[in-house]
């Protein structure tokens, strides 16, 4: 019997207070969320190297328009040492309004779980995110701002939905 060959790696990524740590060392995240569509592995590797040359150490990606590239992108990020933040699409604008419906919520949770199971063994996948700018720009890019105690009263329902989705994701 010959098994399937594959590459793998290990990383430890954690949040302590407001700081991020990679393999026990404090790290500042410099995130880029731009990546060309319809790319080959060679193009992906060139893009990853360029991003690193420009000082980025992480990539945030919503795969909704790039689903066919996800495995290539994640493998290249694994190999090139870029941290990867995949979007699990849990509480986007359209699904937020439906989150309270038990049947639709169950489907959204199943979708989120499926995406996590699909990508969780990539060493580059260190943090999942639920949406892009759903709570407003500053909240999505600086989620630890909540620690300051500021909650925009206009976003309370969205905020509560995000907390429920985060509680669901903690299992994974």
Short mmCIF file of C-alpha atoms in Angstrom, two decimals:
data_model
loop_
_atom_site.label_atom_id
_atom_site.label_comp_id
_atom_site.label_asym_id
_atom_site.label_seq_id
_atom_site.Cartn_x
_atom_site.Cartn_y
_atom_site.Cartn_z
CA UNK A 1 0.00 0.00 0.00
CA UNK A 2 1.30 3.39 -0.99
CA UNK A 3 -0.25 6.42 0.67
CA UNK A 4 -0.91 9.79 -0.84
CA UNK A 5 2.01 12.22 -0.54
CA UNK A 6 1.34 15.73 0.70
CA UNK A 7 3.20 18.58 2.34
CA UNK A 8 2.25 19.87 5.75
CA UNK A 9 3.47 22.30 8.36
CA UNK A 10 2.62 23.51 11.82
CA UNK A 11 2.00 26.99 13.15
CA UNK A 12 0.73 28.25 16.45
CA UNK A 13 -1.26 31.47 16.12
CA UNK A 14 -2.98 33.11 19.07
CA UNK A 15 -4.42 36.36 20.34
CA UNK A 16 -3.35 37.60 23.76
CA UNK A 17 -5.27 40.72 24.71
CA UNK A 18 -4.79 42.96 21.67
CA UNK A 19 -1.65 41.29 20.38
CA UNK A 20 -1.16 38.51 17.84
CA UNK A 21 1.47 35.80 18.32
CA UNK A 22 2.92 33.45 15.74
CA UNK A 23 4.90 30.51 17.12
CA UNK A 24 5.17 32.31 20.47
CA UNK A 25 6.51 35.59 19.03
CA UNK A 26 4.51 38.82 18.88
CA UNK A 27 3.66 39.73 15.30
CA UNK A 28 2.17 42.79 13.64
CA UNK A 29 -0.18 41.87 10.83
CA UNK A 30 0.20 43.64 7.51
CA UNK A 31 -2.74 42.33 5.51
CA UNK A 32 -3.48 42.63 1.82
CA UNK A 33 -6.83 41.60 0.38
CA UNK A 34 -6.11 41.96 -3.32
CA UNK A 35 -5.35 38.97 -5.52
CA UNK A 36 -5.87 38.63 -9.28
CA UNK A 37 -8.69 36.46 -10.63
CA UNK A 38 -8.14 33.33 -12.73
CA UNK A 39 -4.56 32.77 -11.74
CA UNK A 40 -2.22 29.87 -12.35
CA UNK A 41 0.05 28.50 -9.66
CA UNK A 42 2.95 30.38 -11.25
CA UNK A 43 0.98 33.65 -11.11
CA UNK A 44 -0.04 32.94 -7.52
CA UNK A 45 3.58 32.38 -6.49
CA UNK A 46 4.68 35.63 -8.20
CA UNK A 47 1.87 37.50 -6.44
CA UNK A 48 2.75 35.99 -3.06
CA UNK A 49 6.42 36.89 -3.44
CA UNK A 50 5.52 40.42 -4.53
CA UNK A 51 3.25 40.84 -1.50
CA UNK A 52 6.04 39.71 0.79
CA UNK A 53 8.49 42.06 -0.95
CA UNK A 54 6.02 44.90 -0.32
CA UNK A 55 5.96 44.07 3.40
CA UNK A 56 2.72 42.12 3.70
CA UNK A 57 2.72 39.01 5.87
CA UNK A 58 -0.95 38.05 5.57
CA UNK A 59 -3.71 37.74 2.98
CA UNK A 60 -7.44 38.11 3.56
CA UNK A 61 -9.55 36.46 0.89
CA UNK A 62 -13.19 36.06 0.06
CA UNK A 63 -13.38 33.04 -2.22
CA UNK A 64 -16.90 33.68 -3.49
CA UNK A 65 -15.59 34.87 -6.87
CA UNK A 66 -12.40 32.81 -6.77
CA UNK A 67 -13.58 29.41 -5.57
CA UNK A 68 -11.69 27.56 -8.27
CA UNK A 69 -8.42 29.19 -7.10
CA UNK A 70 -8.74 28.46 -3.38
CA UNK A 71 -6.56 25.34 -3.23
CA UNK A 72 -3.83 26.93 -5.34
CA UNK A 73 -3.85 30.12 -3.29
CA UNK A 74 -3.75 28.34 0.04
CA UNK A 75 -1.01 25.94 -1.04
CA UNK A 76 1.12 28.84 -2.32
CA UNK A 77 0.57 30.77 0.93
CA UNK A 78 1.58 27.66 2.89
CA UNK A 79 4.78 27.32 0.88
CA UNK A 80 5.65 31.03 0.73
CA UNK A 81 4.97 31.75 4.41
CA UNK A 82 2.01 34.11 4.08
CA UNK A 83 -0.68 33.91 6.75
CA UNK A 84 -4.12 33.35 5.28
CA UNK A 85 -7.49 34.58 6.60
CA UNK A 86 -10.29 32.79 4.71
CA UNK A 87 -13.82 34.19 4.74
CA UNK A 88 -16.35 31.60 5.90
CA UNK A 89 -19.23 33.86 4.76
CA UNK A 90 -21.26 33.48 7.92
CA UNK A 91 -22.90 36.87 8.36
CA UNK A 92 -22.72 38.83 5.14
CA UNK A 93 -25.33 41.45 4.35
CA UNK A 94 -27.72 38.99 2.73
CA UNK A 95 -27.38 36.17 5.26
CA UNK A 96 -27.56 38.50 8.28
CA UNK A 97 -31.22 39.22 7.65
CA UNK A 98 -31.87 35.47 7.54
CA UNK A 99 -29.74 34.43 10.55
CA UNK A 100 -32.79 34.31 12.85
CA UNK A 101 -34.52 31.72 10.64
CA UNK A 102 -33.54 28.34 12.19
CA UNK A 103 -33.49 26.44 8.90
CA UNK A 104 -31.42 29.04 7.07
CA UNK A 105 -29.10 29.44 10.07
CA UNK A 106 -28.54 25.68 10.09
CA UNK A 107 -27.57 25.87 6.38
CA UNK A 108 -25.22 28.81 7.04
CA UNK A 109 -23.59 26.92 9.92
CA UNK A 110 -23.20 23.86 7.69
CA UNK A 111 -21.57 26.03 5.00
CA UNK A 112 -19.18 27.60 7.53
CA UNK A 113 -18.27 24.20 8.98
CA UNK A 114 -17.67 22.78 5.50
CA UNK A 115 -15.30 25.62 4.56
CA UNK A 116 -13.38 25.26 7.83
CA UNK A 117 -13.04 21.51 7.38
CA UNK A 118 -11.87 22.07 3.81
CA UNK A 119 -9.13 24.57 4.68
CA UNK A 120 -8.18 23.95 8.31
CA UNK A 121 -5.18 21.71 7.58
CA UNK A 122 -3.37 24.45 5.69
CA UNK A 123 -0.60 25.89 7.85
CA UNK A 124 -1.30 29.33 6.40
CA UNK A 125 -4.95 29.37 7.58
CA UNK A 126 -4.65 30.99 11.00
CA UNK A 127 -7.85 32.99 11.44
CA UNK A 128 -11.36 32.85 9.96
CA UNK A 129 -13.50 35.88 9.35
CA UNK A 130 -17.25 36.13 8.89
CA UNK A 131 -17.77 39.05 6.53
CA UNK A 132 -16.21 42.03 4.82
CA UNK A 133 -17.05 45.39 6.42
CA UNK A 134 -20.32 44.03 7.80
CA UNK A 135 -20.05 46.04 11.02
CA UNK A 136 -18.41 49.00 9.35
CA UNK A 137 -14.81 49.41 8.29
CA UNK A 138 -13.23 50.01 11.70
CA UNK A 139 -14.99 47.07 13.35
CA UNK A 140 -14.07 44.51 10.73
CA UNK A 141 -10.45 45.58 10.50
CA UNK A 142 -9.96 46.10 14.24
CA UNK A 143 -12.28 43.62 16.00
CA UNK A 144 -10.45 44.07 19.29
CA UNK A 145 -11.75 47.65 19.35
CA UNK A 146 -14.66 46.06 21.21
CA UNK A 147 -12.28 45.76 24.17
CA UNK A 148 -12.41 49.56 24.47
CA UNK A 149 -16.10 49.24 25.29
CA UNK A 150 -17.34 51.16 22.25
CA UNK A 151 -20.30 49.63 20.47
CA UNK A 152 -22.02 51.63 17.77
CA UNK A 153 -25.70 51.63 18.81
CA UNK A 154 -26.77 51.51 15.15
CA UNK A 155 -25.04 48.13 14.74
CA UNK A 156 -26.31 46.33 17.87
CA UNK A 157 -28.35 43.69 15.97
CA UNK A 158 -25.48 43.03 13.57
CA UNK A 159 -23.04 42.92 16.48
CA UNK A 160 -25.19 40.33 18.30
CA UNK A 161 -25.44 38.21 15.14
CA UNK A 162 -21.66 38.28 14.76
CA UNK A 163 -21.20 37.19 18.40
CA UNK A 164 -23.55 34.25 17.82
CA UNK A 165 -21.62 33.26 14.70
CA UNK A 166 -18.31 33.56 16.56
CA UNK A 167 -19.67 31.33 19.33
CA UNK A 168 -20.53 28.76 16.66
CA UNK A 169 -17.01 28.99 15.16
CA UNK A 170 -15.28 28.48 18.55
CA UNK A 171 -16.00 24.75 18.20
CA UNK A 172 -13.57 24.57 15.31
#
